[in-house]
Structures are given as structure tokens and as C-alpha cells.
Amino acid sequence: MKCAPFEYVRPTSVDEVLAALVAADGEGKILAGGQSLVPVMALRMARPAVIVDINRVEGLAAVERDGDTVHVGALVRHRTLAEQSAHPLLAEAARHIGHAAIRTRGTAGGSIAHADPAAELPVVAVATGATVTAAGARGDRWVAADDLFAGPLMTTLDADEMITGLDVPVPTRWGFAGFARRHGDFALVTVVVAEVRGQVRIAVGGVGAVPLRARAAEAAIGEPVERVAQLVGDELNPTGDLHGSAEFRRGVAVEMARRALASAGI
Amino acid sequence: MNGSPLGTSVPRKEDRRLVTGRGRFVGDLQLPRMRHVAFVRSPVAHARIVSLDAGPAREAGYRVFTQADLGGIVLRAQSALPSYVETGQPALAEGKVRFAGEPVAAVVAADRYRAEDGAELVDVDYATLPPVTVAWDAGAAAVHDEAPDNVLLERTFDAGDVDGVLAGAHLTVERELVTNRHAGNPMECRAGVALFDPADRRLTFWSGTQVPHLVRNMIAELLGLSEGNVRVVAPDVGGGFGVKAVLYPEDVALCAIALQLPGTPVKWVEDRVEHLAAATHARDHRYLLTAGFAADGTLLALRADVTCNVGAYSVYPWTAGIEPLMAGGLLTGPYKLEHYRATVRGVATNTAPSGPYRGVARPASVFAMETLLDDAAARLGMTGVDIRRRNVIRPEDIPYRMPSRLVDDSGHYDECLTKALDAVGYDELRAEQQRRRGTGESPIGIGFACYNELTGLGRAASAGPRMPFRTGHDACTVRVNPDGRVTVFSGVTSQGQGLETTVAQIVADALGVRYDDVDVRIGDTDASLWGFGAFSSRQAVIGGGAAHRSALAARSKVLRLAAGLLEVDPADLQIEDGVVAVVGSPDTTIGLPEVARVAYLESNRLPDGIEPGLEATEFYDPVRGAFAAGAQVAAVEVDRTTGAVRILRYACVEDAGRAMHPQIVDGQIAGSIAQGIGGALYEHLVYDADGNLSTGTLLDYLMPTSAEIPELTIGHVARPAANPLGVRGVGEGGTLGPNAVLAGAVSDALGVRIDELPLSPSVVWTAARRAAEDAGKTPVEPGGRHSD
């Protein structure tokens, strides 16, 4: 469990990061908190030729409220997210991420870029309709969370693009419910309900290749909570795995949806 | 300190280094010219090795060793049991691989990173064979040619008239139970450094082993070295739990490599992936059970068929019998029974070998037995408490000969159970359980387990299935140094359980010196004469007994020498806190430093007939073992919507005999219960149909953390055992309960049967849903029958 050889660069600006990624010609990988990347490198399941360490890049570590949106820099640590009060839903979600050591190192940008469908922040991003800022050689572009996640551990970003931050609308009402086997584990199912600009959005993590919108359930908002929660379950197409059958996951998703909706007061 | 330190929780000797980060583990060892080893491991479960090409790795500058390079060393675990089929385990696979993770070649490099780079260059071509991963799959391909049916051992325990009594029983209960597969997972994985000095043909092997003297004996034999020229050192070891009581192919390969690289230390530190894939597993069992009960709940007869998945190899040196024979021998546990027939077998599969793991088989067998009792109680309208009280061995039954012919010397099960019930507030819990019924609140359930832990086995009941050695004894040397302080060279080993402390307490007590004046050396075969090491909850009884006896022998010489110097009768002397005094004449004293000085430095003052030097070496063998009674009770709350099980209360009461260090005793019990809770709720090694380990990292093999372990209430019923210190072993008992207790509690909460472990949310959720569906129908009568 020792990683394969790689080159290591530690730029201090976004432009230098982008240049390093271009130079790596698709074989580069950004290192931020390293909480997902380093273990898979140790297992030699990831073998990037160049590690681009962005921890010395300035200006990416702020949480700032701008009207009804909170801007989160890519290098904001989960611990900081958990402790801030500008975005209570993000704080709640961040508290569910791993253990203290993981929250101290892991970053918001890293979690989004890693695109683990069971991770907390991608579900929050989809539920709130967050926008990700991606810097690239051709300048910045803004990608809606709904369009960002392409599959397990895959995004629609190019290999020479870098997430610099995300803008997360602050919901007027929200609910977060996750079920994990142990304290600190990735949840088997996470449901996030967020009312943003008058519209209720529901996202489900852990039951598909990407965080899923429960659109039929969203359309049924206003009906009894049990009915809406059941619709969340009906829309899913989970698969069975080590931790349980597809039916079990669907059942837990319905319950998490019920809890999230109830907690949101919807 | 005044008075004996024995029985008090003195500060632990080892904690100064362990809690300040100054522990000395194998991984910490740095030697000049040290090289690092990585193993090339089989990626497939069962295959012929068509070819192995080390050429590219060697051309890149790596040293590569194959089984042929090491001289074809094969480990053959031996047993004299008639049905035992002896098979071999090569140090490195040759011709065939039998489980995914089996070492095939070893690569040596300047550091571990490069060694793993080199391992990737070794090209092995495998022709896969059909794998078998489930021990009760019929018609599977043979893992070993010697055992076409894969049965490496089968034995039937037979007592009384089982069929006749079952036919006439008021109630029979039939169950099929499957238990989950565990990894030992000590915090420190396996580790070794081997160094061969060619000048005098001495091999030193630093190993995180629980059994250094056994390792020395086996390594010397396997490598053809003089045993006195093999030194095995187990420095600080970070947990073992039985997994490190095994001599592994990697250990042997490492030492064999050292022989070929004279003067170069070679180091291998197992990583977690290797540990989960290739260190021994345990408890992959199936129990087919039929039990007969009288109308009053008396257990009349038990018929059992137990199949244990022993993995790809008969574990060295304990054999494939370790789990099946323990399961058959202890299945009836603390319950009186005359009519018992159990056929147990160990079946080879293409999975990692199974071996000793804390509790050996009994966490599974206790689950099986307690499940039968709960099932019968429910059918007979009794409580789980009443049916246990009806059947447990009682003090007046002692010594009780179990149907497997083991002799129980404890008998305080009812007392343990009663105390545990009081500790959880049993009546209050039952009232709360009743109150919740019919409400929408999550149901609660209460579970029980009574068990007997067989500890400190002497030669008459030695651990293991008729192996070519008997593990009933240990040695200890107590040396009073010229300055009057004491160094003890004990054959015990410690993986964190504080043996330095316990041995020092015993010696200080028996010799009559201060605890602070005793230092203990353990884990070095060049320092201590003999010890079998840590397994079978044996060291407090056996190693402790040897320390006690050798301290008494040293004391005897101290008194004889002092008597000569004081010109009194030795019988008139006592020694306390290192001062020898004449009884009734407290002013006539001589300090141990002066006595010791005479013994070593002033032979001119030696009394007649007394030789120089001041040390004693004694062995101890208890001949029989000491059973430790135990009972555990827990209450859980079950969330029907998620299958989550929350432990509300957990109590354990054990008869640990005389507790020499109460805090260590409680720590052993708490740690073993935590390990048992992990095993019951979370831990499960899963192989897919191709024989790949699906739970290959700690992301999927779920260990409990402190957040998952509830407050534990630990109580004691201290009945001294019949050995010099009155002690019973406590290392494993805690693990025996949680499977049964938590399965019983979930079953009680939901009114369902639990037939498989672990109690994952999925299993519990599915059971809860089944219960809800059944509640809407006519009650089903599952499995059993009433004959009236």
C-alpha cells in the first residue's frame, strides 16, 4: 500500500496550477486535502503522473455570504464549513463528513471534484442548485451542480480545469437526513431537501451513480409528507451491494426523505 | 508501597513508554543496511501457476525470491486425530494458488515503495480453476489433492441416547444458523525483521508474534538451524487477538530470505490490505441444530452438525481443527446436558486460512446455543431468564463433566446472570418494553448469554487437536541482582494486556519486595527459558503461576542466606518490601541489597552450604484448566425504518477468580466485549463467487469505533480457582457474549428469528419487515413442533 512514483509540483496561483495541469497532459491530479486521493494512490488504484498540490494557492479558503448565496472557496476545509453560520445546511452536512481528522484536511472543492455519489457536499450542491466555478486555460466557466456530476467519481470537467469555488444558495427551509452504518461513514442514503427561491428541491445521494434529483417528489410537494417520501423511493433504481439489498436501500431512502421533509417543515 | 501490590490497580510498567509514544514496535526498528520486502500476491482464488517470470524485475535491479529460490519450504500442521488429513502450506506458492492474497514471490528493495514497484514487474500467468468459497457447497473442486471432498478433519462428539431422547421430547427446536467471518485486525498488523549473521550462523527474528518460543522452535526446524542459534524477539506488540499466534508463510519466507542475504536485515511490515486478505480469518461457520426440551424447559438432548470454513490451509501449527473442535467441545457451554451428539468438520475452501481469533469458535457456538434456548423459551411461554436458570450448571454440580468430557470447575452462572440483570435494570426494561408495544415508538428487546470460558489449559486439557506439542506449561526466572533489585525473565508475552505489570505484581508479592523494584523482561527467547505465549487465556494462570513459583523459590534462597548472615533459623524470617526481619524481633533486619551483595560479591561471607548467585527458575503447569463463568445482558432499541440497532444498556458479570489487577481485568473484559459487538453488528469478510475478497479495506470491513460502543457495566463474581494464585483467564470471555446477546435482543424486540450474522441494518430491516408482514397474517409456526 505504497503509491507508485509520481512527480510533485506545488504552485502558488491558479494560473500556475492550470499550467501544471496542461503540462501534465491529462496525467495530472490536483491534491487538496488528500482524504480520498491519497488512499486510492496508496492502493495504486490511482496512478497520476503529476500531483499538483494546491494548498499554497491563495484566495481559495474563504466562506463569504453574498445576498442569498454563500460563496465557498475550493480550499475551505470541512471543519470550517461545519463551524460557519452563513449557510446552516452546509454546516449540518459538513458535520456528517467522516471524522475530525478528515474534516480538518478535506476540502469543499475536493469533495465536489471527487464526485463520490455517497458524499455529503455533492448532494447539498444538487439540492440547492449550487454553481461551481471552474478555471481553465480559456478562462472561468460556471457549471450548475445538476450538470456537473457525470458518474461515480466522474465530473464533466476537463482534466486541465480546476474548481476554484462554489456558490451555494441559502435555502429558506431545508432538511438533511443521512443513514450510515457507523458514525463517520459515508451514508448509505442521504436525502437533502432545500427550498430555494420558493422552489423545493430534493436530492438523494448514495443510491445512484450521481446525486439524484427526485423530480416527481418535488412536483408533489404539498401532498402529505409520507406520500412525497414514498415518491422519492419510487423514483430510485438502487442496486444491492455489500451493505444490503436494493429494496433495503429504497426503504431507507423513503425514511430519510420523510425525515428530511419533516425536518424542513415541508 | 506498603503491603502486597497484588489485587490493586498499580500503574502499569509498560505505560511510561506506550502512552508517551516511546513504544518499541517492529515497525520502529531501524538497522544499518536494512532492506524491505514486498510480496507478490495471487489476484485470483484458485489457479494453476502456468509461469512466473521474475526476469524483468531482476533486470530492473530487484532481488526476487520464489519458492524454488527458498528451497521449497512447506509448513505442515500436524495432528494425531484419526480423521485429520495432513496438507502442506508452501512458504511461497508453487504450482498452484489456493486463495486470493496468497504470497507467490517476494521482492527485496531499498524501501517499501520500491519493493512494491518491483513486485509489479513480476509477471505471473495464472490458469484459473473453479473456486469454492462456501464450506457447505457440495461438489466443489478440491483445494488439496489429499482431500478430494475438502474435509480436512471431522470428529463426532457422542454422549448418551440423542435420537431416543429427541423422539420423546416435549418440544424439539430445529435451527440452521450461519455466522459471519471475522478478521483479527490488531492496530499493528503483522511485522518482522530478520537478520542472519553468517559468522556464527545466528538468525535473529524480530517479530510481532504472540508466541516467540514456538516461533523459534518452528523456524529452527524449518530452516535447519540450531535452535540455540535462533533468537526471536517480540518487542512491543500492538494487539494480537490470536492472529499473531500463527507462524505464517511470510514469516518463514522472510527468515529464509535473510539466510540468503547474510548480514542484511530484511523487513516486512504488513499493510491493512494484506492483513485483511492474508492474515487468518475466523468464525465462518454453519450450525444445523436439533434440540429437545421438556415442558419445564429442561434441555434434554442436542444434535448438531457444525461445518467450519477453515480456508485454504490448515493453519500452522494449530491445524484446521482449531475452530471445529472448539465448537464441538464447548457448544453446550454452561448448560447441563447428558445426550449430545455433534459432528464437527473443518472444510478447506479458496479463502484465507482460518485460525485462532479471540474466543475461538465460541462467539459462534454460544450464539447457536443461546438461540436454541431463546427459541425454546418463546415456544414454551418461558422467559429467557427462566430457561437459562433451569439449565445452567450450579455450584453444587461442580466439578461438572460436560458431554464433551471437559470438566467445568466454575458453576456460578446463575449468580453472574442475576447480577447482570440487576445491572441493566431488567424489570424496568421489561416494563418499558411493554409500554412501547402498540405505540409507534421503536421497540426494545433484551438479550442474554451465559458462557464458560476455558482458560489456562494444562497438559490434561491442552489447547489444540493432538498436536505434537502440549502447551500446558511456562517457565519464569526471578533474579535478584547484586543491588537487591529484581529482574524477572518471564516466558509470557504481551500485546498490550500489561503482562509486565501483572508478572511484576506477582513476583513482588511472592518474593516480598516493592513493585517498583521489579523489572520484567519478556518476549526475547535469548532472555527467558520457555513460554508458549499468549493464547487460550492462559498467561495469567500459567505464566503467572510460573512467576509465583519462581519468586517463592528465590525467596527461599534469600531467607536461607539471610538466616545464615543473621544466625537465625530461616523459618523465623519474613521479608516485606525488600527487608528481611526476624519475626517477633523487628529490630533484627537485613536488607535485600546486602543479602544480594553477599550472594554475588562477598563470597567470603556466604554461609556454609549456600552457593553464590540469587536466582530461581521454575515451571508451572496447572494440569487442568480453569473455567471462567460469565453472563451478559443487553437491551437494544431497533429502528424498524432503517434496521439500526442501538444498544441502550450492556452488562457483563464474570467469575475472573482473583483479580490481580482489577483495572487490567476490566480492560480485558471491556475490550473483548467491544470486539464482540463489532463482530455481531459490523464486521464481516465477504468473498464474491469468484473468490475475490469484497471487503478488502477498512472502508468495507467495518470495525467498531468508540462511537459504536455503549457504556458497559462490568461486574464480578470472584471465586478463586484451584491454582496457586486463584486466578482465571479473562482475555477472551467478553467476546463470547455479544453475538448471542444482540441477536437475542433484536429477536426479542421484533419477535423474529435471527439466523445469520452480522446484525447489519439490512438484515434487521428485512427481519422487521417480515415481522410486520407476518403480523398481518396467521402466526406462522417456524421450524419446531409441539408433540403434545
Short mmCIF file of N, CA, C and O in Angstrom, two decimals, chain A residues 157-215:
data_model
loop_
_atom_site.label_atom_id
_atom_site.label_comp_id
_atom_site.label_asym_id
_atom_site.label_seq_id
_atom_site.Cartn_x
_atom_site.Cartn_y
_atom_site.Cartn_z
N LEU A 157 -15.98 18.08 -15.90
CA LEU A 157 -14.83 18.99 -16.05
C LEU A 157 -13.75 18.32 -16.88
O LEU A 157 -13.61 17.10 -16.89
N ASP A 158 -12.96 19.15 -17.56
CA ASP A 158 -11.82 18.62 -18.30
C ASP A 158 -10.63 18.42 -17.37
O ASP A 158 -10.57 18.99 -16.27
N ALA A 159 -9.69 17.60 -17.83
CA ALA A 159 -8.54 17.26 -16.99
C ALA A 159 -7.68 18.47 -16.68
O ALA A 159 -6.93 18.47 -15.71
N ASP A 160 -7.77 19.54 -17.50
CA ASP A 160 -6.95 20.71 -17.22
C ASP A 160 -7.78 21.85 -16.62
O ASP A 160 -7.39 23.01 -16.68
N GLU A 161 -8.94 21.50 -16.08
CA GLU A 161 -9.74 22.50 -15.37
C GLU A 161 -9.63 22.28 -13.87
O GLU A 161 -9.34 21.17 -13.41
N MET A 162 -9.92 23.34 -13.15
CA MET A 162 -9.79 23.28 -11.69
C MET A 162 -10.97 24.00 -11.06
O MET A 162 -11.32 25.11 -11.46
N ILE A 163 -11.57 23.36 -10.06
CA ILE A 163 -12.64 24.03 -9.32
C ILE A 163 -12.01 25.07 -8.40
O ILE A 163 -11.10 24.73 -7.62
N THR A 164 -12.47 26.28 -8.49
CA THR A 164 -11.94 27.30 -7.58
C THR A 164 -12.92 27.65 -6.48
O THR A 164 -12.55 28.24 -5.47
N GLY A 165 -14.17 27.31 -6.68
CA GLY A 165 -15.14 27.59 -5.63
C GLY A 165 -16.52 27.21 -6.05
O GLY A 165 -16.75 26.76 -7.19
N LEU A 166 -17.48 27.34 -5.10
CA LEU A 166 -18.86 27.08 -5.46
C LEU A 166 -19.76 28.12 -4.79
O LEU A 166 -19.45 28.61 -3.70
N ASP A 167 -20.82 28.43 -5.49
CA ASP A 167 -21.81 29.35 -4.96
C ASP A 167 -23.05 28.55 -4.60
O ASP A 167 -23.66 27.91 -5.46
N VAL A 168 -23.36 28.58 -3.32
CA VAL A 168 -24.44 27.73 -2.81
C VAL A 168 -25.56 28.61 -2.30
O VAL A 168 -25.38 29.33 -1.30
N PRO A 169 -26.71 28.59 -2.97
CA PRO A 169 -27.85 29.37 -2.47
C PRO A 169 -28.22 28.95 -1.05
O PRO A 169 -28.14 27.77 -0.70
N VAL A 170 -28.60 29.94 -0.26
CA VAL A 170 -29.01 29.63 1.12
C VAL A 170 -30.51 29.32 1.10
O VAL A 170 -31.31 30.18 0.74
N PRO A 171 -30.90 28.12 1.44
CA PRO A 171 -32.32 27.77 1.38
C PRO A 171 -33.12 28.45 2.50
O PRO A 171 -32.59 28.66 3.60
N THR A 172 -34.35 28.76 2.20
CA THR A 172 -35.21 29.33 3.24
C THR A 172 -35.68 28.26 4.20
O THR A 172 -35.85 28.50 5.38
N ARG A 173 -35.95 27.08 3.68
CA ARG A 173 -36.23 25.93 4.54
C ARG A 173 -35.37 24.78 4.04
O ARG A 173 -35.12 24.66 2.83
N TRP A 174 -34.94 23.92 4.94
CA TRP A 174 -34.11 22.78 4.48
C TRP A 174 -34.18 21.63 5.46
O TRP A 174 -34.52 21.80 6.63
N GLY A 175 -33.84 20.47 4.97
CA GLY A 175 -33.74 19.28 5.82
C GLY A 175 -32.62 18.39 5.31
O GLY A 175 -32.39 18.28 4.10
N PHE A 176 -31.90 17.80 6.24
CA PHE A 176 -30.78 16.91 5.89
C PHE A 176 -30.96 15.63 6.69
O PHE A 176 -31.10 15.67 7.90
N ALA A 177 -30.96 14.50 6.03
CA ALA A 177 -31.07 13.22 6.74
C ALA A 177 -30.21 12.19 6.03
O ALA A 177 -30.31 12.01 4.81
N GLY A 178 -29.36 11.54 6.79
CA GLY A 178 -28.50 10.51 6.22
C GLY A 178 -28.47 9.31 7.14
O GLY A 178 -28.64 9.45 8.35
N PHE A 179 -28.26 8.15 6.55
CA PHE A 179 -28.14 6.94 7.36
C PHE A 179 -26.84 6.24 7.02
O PHE A 179 -26.62 5.81 5.89
N ALA A 180 -25.96 6.16 8.02
CA ALA A 180 -24.67 5.50 7.84
C ALA A 180 -24.58 4.32 8.80
O ALA A 180 -25.23 4.31 9.84
N ARG A 181 -23.78 3.33 8.43
CA ARG A 181 -23.67 2.16 9.30
C ARG A 181 -22.95 2.52 10.59
O ARG A 181 -23.28 2.03 11.64
N ARG A 182 -21.92 3.33 10.48
CA ARG A 182 -21.22 3.76 11.69
C ARG A 182 -21.10 5.26 11.68
O ARG A 182 -21.18 5.90 10.63
N HIS A 183 -20.84 5.82 12.84
CA HIS A 183 -20.53 7.23 12.94
C HIS A 183 -19.36 7.54 12.00
O HIS A 183 -18.34 6.87 12.05
N GLY A 184 -19.53 8.51 11.13
CA GLY A 184 -18.42 8.93 10.28
C GLY A 184 -18.34 8.23 8.95
O GLY A 184 -17.54 8.62 8.10
N ASP A 185 -19.13 7.19 8.74
CA ASP A 185 -19.10 6.51 7.44
C ASP A 185 -19.81 7.33 6.37
O ASP A 185 -20.68 8.14 6.68
N PHE A 186 -19.47 7.06 5.11
CA PHE A 186 -20.32 7.53 4.03
C PHE A 186 -21.72 6.99 4.28
O PHE A 186 -21.89 5.83 4.62
N ALA A 187 -22.71 7.84 4.08
CA ALA A 187 -24.08 7.38 4.32
C ALA A 187 -24.49 6.39 3.24
O ALA A 187 -24.09 6.51 2.08
N LEU A 188 -25.30 5.41 3.63
CA LEU A 188 -25.89 4.52 2.64
C LEU A 188 -26.87 5.31 1.78
O LEU A 188 -26.97 5.08 0.58
N VAL A 189 -27.59 6.19 2.44
CA VAL A 189 -28.51 7.08 1.73
C VAL A 189 -28.48 8.44 2.41
O VAL A 189 -28.50 8.52 3.64
N THR A 190 -28.40 9.50 1.63
CA THR A 190 -28.54 10.86 2.15
C THR A 190 -29.65 11.54 1.35
O THR A 190 -29.67 11.44 0.12
N VAL A 191 -30.55 12.19 2.07
CA VAL A 191 -31.57 12.98 1.38
C VAL A 191 -31.46 14.42 1.88
O VAL A 191 -31.41 14.66 3.10
N VAL A 192 -31.38 15.34 0.94
CA VAL A 192 -31.35 16.76 1.28
C VAL A 192 -32.54 17.44 0.61
O VAL A 192 -32.76 17.26 -0.60
N VAL A 193 -33.29 18.15 1.42
CA VAL A 193 -34.43 18.93 0.91
C VAL A 193 -34.07 20.40 1.09
O VAL A 193 -33.61 20.80 2.17
N ALA A 194 -34.23 21.20 0.05
CA ALA A 194 -33.89 22.62 0.17
C ALA A 194 -34.92 23.46 -0.58
O ALA A 194 -35.23 23.18 -1.76
N GLU A 195 -35.43 24.47 0.08
CA GLU A 195 -36.33 25.41 -0.58
C GLU A 195 -35.51 26.63 -0.99
O GLU A 195 -34.98 27.35 -0.13
N VAL A 196 -35.35 26.79 -2.29
CA VAL A 196 -34.52 27.87 -2.82
C VAL A 196 -35.37 28.73 -3.75
O VAL A 196 -35.96 28.21 -4.69
N ARG A 197 -35.44 30.01 -3.42
CA ARG A 197 -36.22 30.96 -4.22
C ARG A 197 -37.63 30.42 -4.48
O ARG A 197 -38.11 30.38 -5.61
N GLY A 198 -38.22 29.88 -3.41
CA GLY A 198 -39.61 29.45 -3.49
C GLY A 198 -39.82 28.07 -4.07
O GLY A 198 -40.92 27.54 -4.05
N GLN A 199 -38.74 27.46 -4.56
CA GLN A 199 -38.90 26.13 -5.14
C GLN A 199 -38.25 25.09 -4.23
O GLN A 199 -37.12 25.26 -3.77
N VAL A 200 -38.98 23.99 -3.96
CA VAL A 200 -38.42 22.91 -3.13
C VAL A 200 -37.73 21.91 -4.04
O VAL A 200 -38.32 21.40 -4.99
N ARG A 201 -36.46 21.65 -3.71
CA ARG A 201 -35.68 20.66 -4.48
C ARG A 201 -35.29 19.54 -3.54
O ARG A 201 -34.99 19.76 -2.37
N ILE A 202 -35.28 18.32 -4.05
CA ILE A 202 -34.92 17.14 -3.26
C ILE A 202 -33.81 16.42 -3.98
O ILE A 202 -33.94 16.10 -5.18
N ALA A 203 -32.70 16.14 -3.29
CA ALA A 203 -31.61 15.37 -3.87
C ALA A 203 -31.29 14.18 -2.99
O ALA A 203 -31.39 14.26 -1.76
N VAL A 204 -30.93 13.09 -3.64
CA VAL A 204 -30.66 11.84 -2.93
C VAL A 204 -29.26 11.37 -3.29
O VAL A 204 -28.91 11.28 -4.47
N GLY A 205 -28.46 11.07 -2.28
CA GLY A 205 -27.11 10.56 -2.50
C GLY A 205 -26.99 9.11 -2.06
O GLY A 205 -27.73 8.65 -1.20
N GLY A 206 -26.08 8.39 -2.69
CA GLY A 206 -25.77 7.02 -2.27
C GLY A 206 -26.57 5.94 -2.97
O GLY A 206 -26.34 4.76 -2.74
N VAL A 207 -27.52 6.32 -3.81
CA VAL A 207 -28.35 5.30 -4.45
C VAL A 207 -28.23 5.28 -5.97
O VAL A 207 -28.98 4.60 -6.63
N GLY A 208 -27.27 6.01 -6.48
CA GLY A 208 -27.10 6.03 -7.94
C GLY A 208 -25.69 6.42 -8.27
O GLY A 208 -24.84 6.57 -7.39
N ALA A 209 -25.43 6.61 -9.54
CA ALA A 209 -24.09 6.95 -9.99
C ALA A 209 -23.72 8.38 -9.62
O ALA A 209 -22.56 8.73 -9.50
N VAL A 210 -24.74 9.22 -9.50
CA VAL A 210 -24.54 10.63 -9.14
C VAL A 210 -25.64 11.00 -8.14
O VAL A 210 -26.61 10.26 -8.00
N PRO A 211 -25.51 12.14 -7.45
CA PRO A 211 -26.63 12.59 -6.62
C PRO A 211 -27.85 12.83 -7.52
O PRO A 211 -27.75 13.46 -8.56
N LEU A 212 -28.99 12.30 -7.10
CA LEU A 212 -30.17 12.31 -7.98
C LEU A 212 -31.18 13.33 -7.50
O LEU A 212 -31.41 13.49 -6.30
N ARG A 213 -31.80 14.04 -8.43
CA ARG A 213 -32.97 14.86 -8.12
C ARG A 213 -34.19 13.97 -8.10
O ARG A 213 -34.39 13.15 -9.01
N ALA A 214 -35.04 14.16 -7.09
CA ALA A 214 -36.30 13.41 -7.02
C ALA A 214 -37.40 14.31 -7.57
O ALA A 214 -38.15 14.94 -6.82
N ARG A 215 -37.51 14.37 -8.89
CA ARG A 215 -38.36 15.40 -9.51
C ARG A 215 -39.85 15.12 -9.33
O ARG A 215 -40.64 16.04 -9.13
#
